[in-house]
Coordinates of C-alpha atoms and ligand atoms in Angstrom, one line a residue:
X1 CA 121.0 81.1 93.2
X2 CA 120.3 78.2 90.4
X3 CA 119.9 80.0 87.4
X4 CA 116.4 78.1 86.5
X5 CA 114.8 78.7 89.6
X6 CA 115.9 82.4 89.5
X7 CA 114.6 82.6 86.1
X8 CA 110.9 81.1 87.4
X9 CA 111.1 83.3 90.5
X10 CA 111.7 86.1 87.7
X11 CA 108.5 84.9 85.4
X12 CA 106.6 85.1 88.6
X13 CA 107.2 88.5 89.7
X14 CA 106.3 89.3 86.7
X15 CA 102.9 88.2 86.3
X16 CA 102.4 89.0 90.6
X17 CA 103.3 92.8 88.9
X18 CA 100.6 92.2 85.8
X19 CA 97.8 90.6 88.3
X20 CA 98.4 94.2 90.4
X21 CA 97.7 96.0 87.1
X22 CA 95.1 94.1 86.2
X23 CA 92.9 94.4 89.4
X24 CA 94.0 97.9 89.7
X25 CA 92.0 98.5 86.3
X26 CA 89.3 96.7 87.4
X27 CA 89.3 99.0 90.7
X28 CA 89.0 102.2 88.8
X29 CA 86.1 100.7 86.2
X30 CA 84.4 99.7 89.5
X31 CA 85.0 103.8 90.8
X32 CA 84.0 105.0 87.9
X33 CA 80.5 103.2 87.8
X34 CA 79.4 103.9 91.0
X35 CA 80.8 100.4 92.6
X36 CA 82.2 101.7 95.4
X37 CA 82.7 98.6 97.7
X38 CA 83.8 96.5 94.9
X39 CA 86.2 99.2 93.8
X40 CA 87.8 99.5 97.3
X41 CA 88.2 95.6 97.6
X42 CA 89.4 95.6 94.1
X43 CA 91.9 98.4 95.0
X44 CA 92.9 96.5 98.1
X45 CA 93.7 93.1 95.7
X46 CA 96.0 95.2 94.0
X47 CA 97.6 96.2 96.6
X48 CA 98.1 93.2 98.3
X49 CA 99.7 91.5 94.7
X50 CA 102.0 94.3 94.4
X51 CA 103.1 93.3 97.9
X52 CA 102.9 89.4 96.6
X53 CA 105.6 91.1 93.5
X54 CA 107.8 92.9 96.6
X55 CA 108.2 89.8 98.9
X56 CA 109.3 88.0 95.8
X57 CA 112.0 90.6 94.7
X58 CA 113.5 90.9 98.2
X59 CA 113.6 86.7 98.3
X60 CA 115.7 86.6 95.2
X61 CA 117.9 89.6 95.5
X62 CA 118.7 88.4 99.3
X63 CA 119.5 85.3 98.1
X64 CA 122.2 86.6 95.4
X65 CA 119.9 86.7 92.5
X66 CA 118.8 89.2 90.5
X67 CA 115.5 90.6 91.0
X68 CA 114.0 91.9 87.5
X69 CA 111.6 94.7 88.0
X70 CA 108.7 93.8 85.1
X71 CA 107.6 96.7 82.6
X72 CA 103.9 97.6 82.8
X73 CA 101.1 96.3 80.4
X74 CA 98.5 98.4 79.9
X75 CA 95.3 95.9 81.2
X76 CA 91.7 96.4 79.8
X77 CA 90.1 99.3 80.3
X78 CA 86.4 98.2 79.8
X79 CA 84.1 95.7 81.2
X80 CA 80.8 94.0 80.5
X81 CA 79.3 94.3 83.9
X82 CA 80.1 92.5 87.7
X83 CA 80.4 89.0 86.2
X84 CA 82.6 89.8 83.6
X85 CA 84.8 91.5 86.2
X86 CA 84.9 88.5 88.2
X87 CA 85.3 86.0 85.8
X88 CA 88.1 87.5 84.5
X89 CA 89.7 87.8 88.1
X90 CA 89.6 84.0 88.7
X91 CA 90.6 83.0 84.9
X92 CA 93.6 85.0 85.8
X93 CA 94.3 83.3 89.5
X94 CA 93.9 79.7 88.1
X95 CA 96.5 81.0 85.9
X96 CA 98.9 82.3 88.5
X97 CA 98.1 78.8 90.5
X98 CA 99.1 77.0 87.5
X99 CA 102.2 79.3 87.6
X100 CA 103.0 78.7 91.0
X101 CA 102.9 75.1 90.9
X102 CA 105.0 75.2 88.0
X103 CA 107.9 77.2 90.4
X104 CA 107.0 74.6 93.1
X105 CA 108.1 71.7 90.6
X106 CA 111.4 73.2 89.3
X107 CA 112.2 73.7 93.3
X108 CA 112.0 70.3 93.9
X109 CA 113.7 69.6 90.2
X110 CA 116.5 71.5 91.5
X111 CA 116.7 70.6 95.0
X112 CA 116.6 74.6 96.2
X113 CA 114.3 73.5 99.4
X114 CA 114.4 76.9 100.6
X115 CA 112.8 78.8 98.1
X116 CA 110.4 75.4 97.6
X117 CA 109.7 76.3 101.5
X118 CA 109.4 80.1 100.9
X119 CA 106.6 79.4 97.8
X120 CA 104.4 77.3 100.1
X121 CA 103.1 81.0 101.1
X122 CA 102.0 81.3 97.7
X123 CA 100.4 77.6 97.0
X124 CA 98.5 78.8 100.3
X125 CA 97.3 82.5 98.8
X126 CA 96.7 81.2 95.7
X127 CA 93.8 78.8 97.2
X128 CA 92.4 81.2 99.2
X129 CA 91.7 83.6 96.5
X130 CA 90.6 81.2 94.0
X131 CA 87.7 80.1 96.6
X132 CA 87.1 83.7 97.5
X133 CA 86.6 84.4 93.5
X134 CA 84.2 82.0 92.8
X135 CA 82.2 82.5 96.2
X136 CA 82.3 86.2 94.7
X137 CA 80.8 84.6 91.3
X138 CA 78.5 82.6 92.7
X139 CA 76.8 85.4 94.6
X140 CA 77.1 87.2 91.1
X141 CA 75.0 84.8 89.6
X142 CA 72.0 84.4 92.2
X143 CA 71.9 88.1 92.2
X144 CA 71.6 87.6 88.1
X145 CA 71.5 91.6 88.1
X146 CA 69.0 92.4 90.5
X147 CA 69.3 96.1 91.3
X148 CA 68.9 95.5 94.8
X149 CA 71.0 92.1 95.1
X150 CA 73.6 94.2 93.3
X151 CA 73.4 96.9 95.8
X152 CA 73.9 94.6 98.7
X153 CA 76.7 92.9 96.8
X154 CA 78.4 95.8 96.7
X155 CA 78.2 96.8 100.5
X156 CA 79.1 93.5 101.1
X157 CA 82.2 93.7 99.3
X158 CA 83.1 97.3 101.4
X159 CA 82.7 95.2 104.9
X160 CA 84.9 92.0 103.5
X161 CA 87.7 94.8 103.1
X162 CA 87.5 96.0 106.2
X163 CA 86.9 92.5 108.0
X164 CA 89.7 91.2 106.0
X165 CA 92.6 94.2 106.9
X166 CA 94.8 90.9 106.3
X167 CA 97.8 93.8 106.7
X168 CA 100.1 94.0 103.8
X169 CA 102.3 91.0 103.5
X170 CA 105.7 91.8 104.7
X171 CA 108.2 92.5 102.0
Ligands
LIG201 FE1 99.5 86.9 94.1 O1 98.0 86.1 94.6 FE2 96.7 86.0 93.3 O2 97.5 86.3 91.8

């Protein structure tokens, strides 16, 4: 496998394996104050990027690479509320887009078409998530901490998990 695109495929995994920590965090803040919808959605975007980390390991060990298993960070512990939750979450996608597009150049650089064809899958993720992040925000800030809006919000969340059981990307 060309060394530079393995090393890109490399830097990603890594930071799919840090955006599965991070939103695991946020998932247990969420538990722990009484956010039980947002916690399960935020538990399920966790999942789902550690299965975004898998599909990438397979792809380069399968193609004679070597697939480095990342070390864990610990991510923030605290938040301010909902918003700052949120905010966070899409800061962090715009920059895993930015990441992705980077890999998506160096394939091209390179000329490895088949791994630029295999991170199509992510250029695709990364746009739905960003849009579902900032629909998320927007609701966040109509509600503007409305006891009521936020309770709603929260059930709301619960019932896009369970209409979204996109099942687990296969790895
Ligand atoms: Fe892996 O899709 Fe977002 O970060």
């Amino acid at each position: 496998m060309n060394a530079r695109v393995e090393a890109a495929l490399n830097d990603q995994i890594q930071k799919e394996g840090s955006s599965s920590q991070f939103y695991l965090a946020m998932a247990s803040w969420a538990e722990n104050n009484g956010l039980n919808g947002t916690s399960k959605f935020l538990y399920t975007h966790s999942d789902e990027e550690r299965f975004h980390m898998l599909k990438l390991i397979k792809f380069v060990n399968e193609r004679g690479g070597k697939a480095l298993v990342p070390a864990i960070n610990q991510p923030p512990v605290e938040y301010k509320g909902l918003e700052d939750v949120f905010e966070q979450l899409l800061n962090h996608e715009l920059m895993v887009t930015d990441s992705i597009n980077n890999l998506v150049d160096i394939c091209l650089q390179e000329k490895d078409y088949s791994t630029h064809n295999f991170v199509q899958w992510y250029v695709s993720e990364q746009l739905e998530e960003e849009a579902l992040a900032r629909t998320i925000l927007d609701k966040l800030k109509l509600i503007d901490g409305d006891k009521g809006g936020m309770y709603m919000f929260d059930r709301d969340l619960e019932n896009i998990v369970s209409q979204s059981v996109t099942p687990p990307v296969k790895a």
